Amino acid sequence: MSREKVTILDLQQMKERGEPITMITAYDYPSGILAEQAGVEMILVGDTLGMVVHGFESTVQVTMEMMILHCAALHRAKGNYFVVGDMPFGSYEIEPRHAVRNAIRLMQEGFVDAVKLEGGREMAATVRAIVDAGISVHGHIGLTPQSVSKLGGFKAQGKTGAAAKKLLDDALALEDAGCFAIVLEAVPDRVAAAITERLRVPTIGIGAGAGCSGQVLVWHDMLGLFDRFTPKFVQKYGDAGQLITDGLSTYVKQVKSGEFPTAAHSFTIKEAEWQNFQRLLNEPDHE
Ligand code: KIV
């Protein structure tokens, strides 16, 4: 059964009535189709695609071109979820006008409904500039993978009273600048809940406990498709990696043994045409 397109208004109302929002990362056409069938409300075309799809060590190498390619592929699935596209490292930090130009590209060429960028108060002017250009912005604070080297690694954030207060101030500054939602990544659950209570806009948690307005997980982590490193906060909901390896191994075995393909997978030729072919094979070639 198809549903209406999810809007920012729907997400806001979900927060207000306490209905948890579901978000999942997805990076291409088949994933979009599956996510729509599952009824997910929000898709994040996250720059995690640099790690889980392209095999980079971090998200820092992801470019605008990569983001646009994946956003456009996801768009072709025509799901009714709300789509957020990540602004990659280097696409929004230089100055607000540069950020606005790149956000416009993600909308026009990637067909996203909103863009997401990482950072707190220091990004408020940039968020405001993008929002003023008519583009919805999703914030992201806590563990911000694009600045992982500055943070000293993939570590939980907001673990002291002062750090937790700074996170709250960052969240309030982003809300004030016009963000319609904010990702809280790797933040103690009580801190995330306290931030969520003080914001009007929804929070989407990843490793931030059940007190957020919604949850997001990375597709490849939750479905067993990326085993190089699994954060503590990942719940595995299936082992698609094992399923795919089993299928591929059986395929290799069956081709080697001659079990595949069978007549059922083959095309036929009419007997008369076959005889015609045989006759042509036996005729000497004419110069
Ligand atoms: O890029 C991404 O997938 C993200 C999520 C981890 C929130 O930003």
CSV table of C-alpha atoms and ligand atoms in Angstrom, one decimal:
chain,number,residue,atom,x,y,z
A,1,MET,CA,0.0,0.0,0.0
A,2,SER,CA,1.5,3.3,-1.0
A,3,ARG,CA,1.6,6.3,1.5
A,4,GLU,CA,1.8,10.0,1.2
A,5,LYS,CA,5.2,11.7,0.9
A,6,VAL,CA,6.7,12.3,4.3
A,7,THR,CA,7.2,16.0,5.0
A,8,ILE,CA,9.0,18.1,7.6
A,9,LEU,CA,5.6,18.9,9.1
A,10,ASP,CA,5.0,15.1,9.6
A,11,LEU,CA,8.4,14.7,11.3
A,12,GLN,CA,7.6,17.7,13.6
A,13,GLN,CA,4.2,16.2,14.5
A,14,MET,CA,5.8,12.8,15.2
A,15,LYS,CA,8.1,14.5,17.7
A,16,GLU,CA,5.2,16.3,19.3
A,17,ARG,CA,3.1,13.2,19.8
A,18,GLY,CA,6.1,11.1,20.9
A,19,GLU,CA,6.1,8.7,17.9
A,20,PRO,CA,9.6,7.6,17.2
A,21,ILE,CA,10.9,8.5,13.7
A,22,THR,CA,12.8,5.9,11.7
A,23,MET,CA,15.7,6.9,9.5
A,24,ILE,CA,18.2,4.7,7.7
A,25,THR,CA,21.1,5.4,5.4
A,26,ALA,CA,20.7,4.3,1.8
A,27,TYR,CA,22.8,5.0,-1.2
A,28,ASP,CA,21.2,3.6,-4.3
A,29,TYR,CA,18.1,2.6,-6.3
A,30,PRO,CA,17.5,-1.0,-4.9
A,31,SER,CA,18.0,0.1,-1.3
A,32,GLY,CA,15.4,2.9,-1.8
A,33,ILE,CA,12.9,0.4,-3.1
A,34,LEU,CA,13.5,-1.9,-0.1
A,35,ALA,CA,13.4,1.0,2.4
A,36,GLU,CA,10.0,2.2,1.0
A,37,GLN,CA,8.6,-1.3,1.3
A,38,ALA,CA,9.7,-1.4,5.0
A,39,GLY,CA,8.0,1.9,5.7
A,40,VAL,CA,11.0,3.9,6.8
A,41,GLU,CA,10.2,7.6,7.2
A,42,MET,CA,13.5,9.2,6.4
A,43,ILE,CA,16.5,8.2,4.2
A,44,LEU,CA,19.9,9.7,4.8
A,45,VAL,CA,22.2,9.5,1.8
A,46,GLY,CA,25.1,9.7,4.3
A,47,ASP,CA,28.7,10.3,3.5
A,48,THR,CA,29.3,7.0,5.3
A,49,LEU,CA,29.0,5.7,1.7
A,50,GLY,CA,32.7,6.6,1.4
A,51,MET,CA,33.5,3.9,3.9
A,52,VAL,CA,30.8,1.2,3.4
A,53,VAL,CA,30.4,1.5,-0.4
A,54,HIS,CA,33.7,2.9,-1.6
A,55,GLY,CA,36.1,1.4,1.0
A,56,PHE,CA,37.7,4.6,2.2
A,57,GLU,CA,39.2,4.7,5.7
A,58,SER,CA,37.0,7.7,6.6
A,59,THR,CA,34.3,10.0,5.2
A,60,VAL,CA,36.8,12.8,4.5
A,61,GLN,CA,37.5,11.6,0.9
A,62,VAL,CA,33.9,11.9,-0.2
A,63,THR,CA,33.2,14.5,-2.9
A,64,MET,CA,30.2,16.4,-4.1
A,65,GLU,CA,30.2,14.3,-7.3
A,66,MET,CA,30.0,11.1,-5.3
A,67,MET,CA,27.2,12.5,-3.1
A,68,ILE,CA,25.2,13.7,-6.2
A,69,LEU,CA,25.6,10.3,-8.0
A,70,HIS,CA,24.3,8.4,-5.0
A,71,CYS,CA,21.5,10.8,-4.1
A,72,ALA,CA,20.3,10.7,-7.8
A,73,ALA,CA,20.4,6.9,-7.8
A,74,LEU,CA,18.4,6.7,-4.6
A,75,HIS,CA,15.9,9.3,-6.0
A,76,ARG,CA,15.1,7.0,-8.9
A,77,ALA,CA,13.5,4.5,-6.4
A,78,LYS,CA,10.7,7.2,-6.0
A,79,GLY,CA,10.0,6.4,-2.3
A,80,ASN,CA,7.7,8.5,-0.2
A,81,TYR,CA,10.3,8.8,2.6
A,82,PHE,CA,11.9,12.2,3.3
A,83,VAL,CA,15.4,12.3,1.8
A,84,VAL,CA,18.4,14.0,3.4
A,85,GLY,CA,21.7,14.3,1.6
A,86,ASP,CA,25.0,14.8,3.4
A,87,MET,CA,27.1,17.7,2.5
A,88,PRO,CA,30.6,16.2,2.2
A,89,PHE,CA,33.7,17.4,3.9
A,90,GLY,CA,35.0,20.6,2.2
A,91,SER,CA,31.7,21.5,0.6
A,92,TYR,CA,30.4,23.9,3.3
A,93,GLU,CA,33.2,24.9,5.7
A,94,ILE,CA,35.0,27.6,3.5
A,95,GLU,CA,32.3,30.2,3.6
A,96,PRO,CA,28.5,30.3,3.7
A,97,ARG,CA,28.1,31.3,0.0
A,98,HIS,CA,30.2,28.3,-1.1
A,99,ALA,CA,28.0,26.1,1.2
A,100,VAL,CA,24.8,27.6,-0.4
A,101,ARG,CA,26.1,26.8,-3.9
A,102,ASN,CA,26.8,23.2,-3.0
A,103,ALA,CA,23.5,22.8,-1.1
A,104,ILE,CA,21.7,24.0,-4.3
A,105,ARG,CA,23.7,21.4,-6.4
A,106,LEU,CA,22.6,18.6,-4.0
A,107,MET,CA,19.0,19.7,-4.4
A,108,GLN,CA,19.1,20.3,-8.2
A,109,GLU,CA,21.3,17.4,-9.2
A,110,GLY,CA,20.7,14.9,-6.3
A,111,PHE,CA,17.0,15.6,-5.9
A,112,VAL,CA,17.2,15.5,-2.1
A,113,ASP,CA,14.5,17.1,0.2
A,114,ALA,CA,17.1,18.5,2.6
A,115,VAL,CA,20.9,18.7,3.3
A,116,LYS,CA,22.8,17.7,6.4
A,117,LEU,CA,26.0,19.2,7.7
A,118,GLU,CA,28.2,18.5,10.7
A,119,GLY,CA,29.1,21.0,13.5
A,120,GLY,CA,27.6,23.2,16.2
A,121,ARG,CA,27.5,26.9,16.9
A,122,GLU,CA,30.4,27.5,14.5
A,123,MET,CA,28.1,26.4,11.7
A,124,ALA,CA,25.1,28.5,12.7
A,125,ALA,CA,25.8,31.3,10.1
A,126,THR,CA,26.2,28.7,7.4
A,127,VAL,CA,23.0,26.9,8.3
A,128,ARG,CA,21.2,30.3,8.3
A,129,ALA,CA,22.5,31.1,4.8
A,130,ILE,CA,21.4,27.8,3.4
A,131,VAL,CA,18.0,28.0,5.1
A,132,ASP,CA,17.6,31.6,3.8
A,133,ALA,CA,18.2,30.2,0.3
A,134,GLY,CA,15.1,28.1,0.8
A,135,ILE,CA,16.8,24.8,1.6
A,136,SER,CA,16.0,22.7,4.7
A,137,VAL,CA,19.0,21.8,6.8
A,138,HIS,CA,19.5,18.8,9.1
A,139,GLY,CA,22.2,19.4,11.8
A,140,HIS,CA,24.6,16.8,13.2
A,141,ILE,CA,26.5,17.1,16.5
A,142,GLY,CA,28.3,14.8,19.0
A,143,LEU,CA,30.6,12.5,17.2
A,144,THR,CA,31.1,14.2,13.8
A,145,PRO,CA,33.0,11.8,11.6
A,146,GLN,CA,34.3,14.4,9.2
A,147,SER,CA,36.4,15.9,12.1
A,148,VAL,CA,37.4,12.6,13.6
A,149,SER,CA,41.1,13.5,13.7
A,150,LYS,CA,40.3,16.7,15.7
A,151,LEU,CA,38.2,14.6,18.1
A,152,GLY,CA,41.0,12.1,18.5
A,153,GLY,CA,39.1,9.1,17.1
A,154,PHE,CA,35.6,7.6,16.9
A,155,LYS,CA,34.7,8.4,20.5
A,156,ALA,CA,31.5,9.2,22.4
A,157,GLN,CA,31.1,13.0,23.0
A,158,GLY,CA,29.4,15.0,25.8
A,159,LYS,CA,30.7,12.8,28.6
A,160,THR,CA,31.5,15.6,31.1
A,161,GLY,CA,29.0,18.1,32.5
A,162,ALA,CA,30.8,20.9,30.6
A,163,ALA,CA,30.9,18.9,27.3
A,164,ALA,CA,27.2,18.0,27.7
A,165,LYS,CA,26.3,21.7,28.2
A,166,LYS,CA,28.3,22.6,25.2
A,167,LEU,CA,26.4,20.0,23.1
A,168,LEU,CA,23.1,21.5,24.4
A,169,ASP,CA,24.2,25.0,23.4
A,170,ASP,CA,25.3,23.7,20.0
A,171,ALA,CA,21.9,22.1,19.5
A,172,LEU,CA,20.0,25.3,20.5
A,173,ALA,CA,22.2,27.4,18.2
A,174,LEU,CA,21.5,25.1,15.3
A,175,GLU,CA,17.7,25.1,16.0
A,176,ASP,CA,17.9,28.9,16.3
A,177,ALA,CA,19.7,29.0,12.9
A,178,GLY,CA,16.9,27.1,11.3
A,179,CYS,CA,17.7,23.4,11.4
A,180,PHE,CA,14.6,21.3,11.1
A,181,ALA,CA,16.2,18.3,12.9
A,182,ILE,CA,19.5,17.4,14.5
A,183,VAL,CA,21.5,14.1,14.5
A,184,LEU,CA,23.0,13.3,17.9
A,185,GLU,CA,25.8,10.8,17.4
A,186,ALA,CA,27.5,8.8,20.2
A,187,VAL,CA,26.2,10.9,23.1
A,188,PRO,CA,25.3,9.6,26.5
A,189,ASP,CA,21.6,8.6,26.6
A,190,ARG,CA,20.6,11.0,29.5
A,191,VAL,CA,22.4,13.9,27.8
A,192,ALA,CA,20.6,13.2,24.5
A,193,ALA,CA,17.3,12.9,26.2
A,194,ALA,CA,17.9,16.3,28.0
A,195,ILE,CA,18.8,17.9,24.7
A,196,THR,CA,15.7,16.4,23.0
A,197,GLU,CA,13.4,17.8,25.8
A,198,ARG,CA,14.8,21.3,25.3
A,199,LEU,CA,14.5,21.4,21.5
A,200,ARG,CA,11.4,22.1,19.5
A,201,VAL,CA,12.8,20.2,16.5
A,202,PRO,CA,13.3,16.4,16.4
A,203,THR,CA,16.6,14.8,17.3
A,204,ILE,CA,17.7,11.7,15.5
A,205,GLY,CA,20.0,9.5,17.6
A,206,ILE,CA,22.7,7.1,16.6
A,207,GLY,CA,24.3,5.8,19.7
A,208,ALA,CA,22.4,8.3,21.7
A,209,GLY,CA,19.8,6.2,23.5
A,210,ALA,CA,16.0,5.9,23.4
A,211,GLY,CA,15.3,9.4,24.5
A,212,CYS,CA,15.8,10.9,21.0
A,213,SER,CA,12.8,11.7,18.7
A,214,GLY,CA,14.0,9.1,16.3
A,215,GLN,CA,16.8,6.7,15.4
A,216,VAL,CA,19.2,6.3,12.4
A,217,LEU,CA,21.5,3.3,11.6
A,218,VAL,CA,23.9,2.8,8.7
A,219,TRP,CA,22.4,0.3,6.2
A,220,HIS,CA,25.6,-1.8,5.8
A,221,ASP,CA,26.1,-2.0,9.6
A,222,MET,CA,22.6,-3.1,10.5
A,223,LEU,CA,22.3,-5.7,7.7
A,224,GLY,CA,25.7,-7.3,8.1
A,225,LEU,CA,27.3,-5.9,4.9
A,226,PHE,CA,30.3,-4.2,6.6
A,227,ASP,CA,32.4,-6.0,9.0
A,228,ARG,CA,35.6,-3.9,9.0
A,229,PHE,CA,34.5,-2.1,12.1
A,230,THR,CA,31.2,-2.2,14.0
A,231,PRO,CA,30.4,0.6,16.5
A,232,LYS,CA,29.0,-0.4,19.9
A,233,PHE,CA,25.7,1.2,19.1
A,234,VAL,CA,24.9,-0.9,16.1
A,235,GLN,CA,22.1,-3.5,16.3
A,236,LYS,CA,22.4,-6.1,13.5
A,237,TYR,CA,18.9,-6.9,12.1
A,238,GLY,CA,20.0,-9.4,9.5
A,239,ASP,CA,23.0,-11.0,7.9
A,240,ALA,CA,22.7,-10.1,4.3
A,241,GLY,CA,26.5,-10.5,3.9
A,242,GLN,CA,26.2,-14.2,4.8
A,243,LEU,CA,23.2,-14.6,2.6
A,244,ILE,CA,25.0,-13.1,-0.4
A,245,THR,CA,28.2,-15.2,0.3
A,246,ASP,CA,26.1,-18.4,0.5
A,247,GLY,CA,24.4,-17.5,-2.8
A,248,LEU,CA,27.6,-16.7,-4.6
A,249,SER,CA,29.3,-19.9,-3.3
A,250,THR,CA,26.4,-22.1,-4.5
A,251,TYR,CA,26.6,-20.3,-7.9
A,252,VAL,CA,30.3,-21.0,-8.2
A,253,LYS,CA,29.8,-24.7,-7.3
A,254,GLN,CA,26.9,-25.2,-9.7
A,255,VAL,CA,28.7,-23.6,-12.7
A,256,LYS,CA,31.7,-25.8,-12.0
A,257,SER,CA,29.6,-28.9,-11.6
A,258,GLY,CA,27.4,-28.2,-14.6
A,259,GLU,CA,24.2,-28.0,-12.5
A,260,PHE,CA,23.7,-24.4,-13.8
A,261,PRO,CA,22.4,-23.4,-16.3
A,262,THR,CA,19.7,-26.0,-17.0
A,263,ALA,CA,17.3,-26.2,-20.0
A,264,ALA,CA,14.9,-24.0,-18.0
A,265,HIS,CA,17.5,-21.1,-18.2
A,266,SER,CA,18.2,-21.6,-22.0
A,267,PHE,CA,16.6,-20.4,-25.2
A,268,THR,CA,15.6,-22.8,-28.0
A,269,ILE,CA,15.7,-22.8,-31.8
A,270,LYS,CA,13.0,-24.4,-34.0
A,271,GLU,CA,14.1,-27.8,-35.4
A,272,ALA,CA,13.7,-26.6,-39.0
A,273,GLU,CA,16.0,-23.6,-38.3
A,274,TRP,CA,18.5,-25.9,-36.6
A,275,GLN,CA,18.6,-28.1,-39.7
A,276,ASN,CA,19.0,-25.1,-41.8
A,277,PHE,CA,22.0,-24.0,-39.7
A,278,GLN,CA,23.5,-27.5,-40.0
A,279,ARG,CA,23.1,-27.4,-43.8
A,280,LEU,CA,24.8,-23.9,-43.9
A,281,LEU,CA,27.6,-25.2,-41.7
A,282,ASN,CA,28.3,-28.0,-44.3
A,283,GLU,CA,28.1,-25.7,-47.3
A,284,PRO,CA,31.5,-24.5,-48.7
A,285,ASP,CA,31.9,-20.7,-48.2
A,286,HIS,CA,31.3,-18.6,-51.4
A,287,GLU,CA,33.9,-16.0,-52.1
B,1,KIV,O1,26.9,9.7,7.0
B,1,KIV,C1,26.1,9.1,7.8
B,1,KIV,O2,25.7,7.9,7.5
B,1,KIV,C2,25.7,9.7,9.0
B,1,KIV,C3,25.0,8.9,10.0
B,1,KIV,C4,26.0,8.1,10.8
B,1,KIV,C5,24.2,9.8,11.0
B,1,KIV,O3,26.0,10.9,9.2
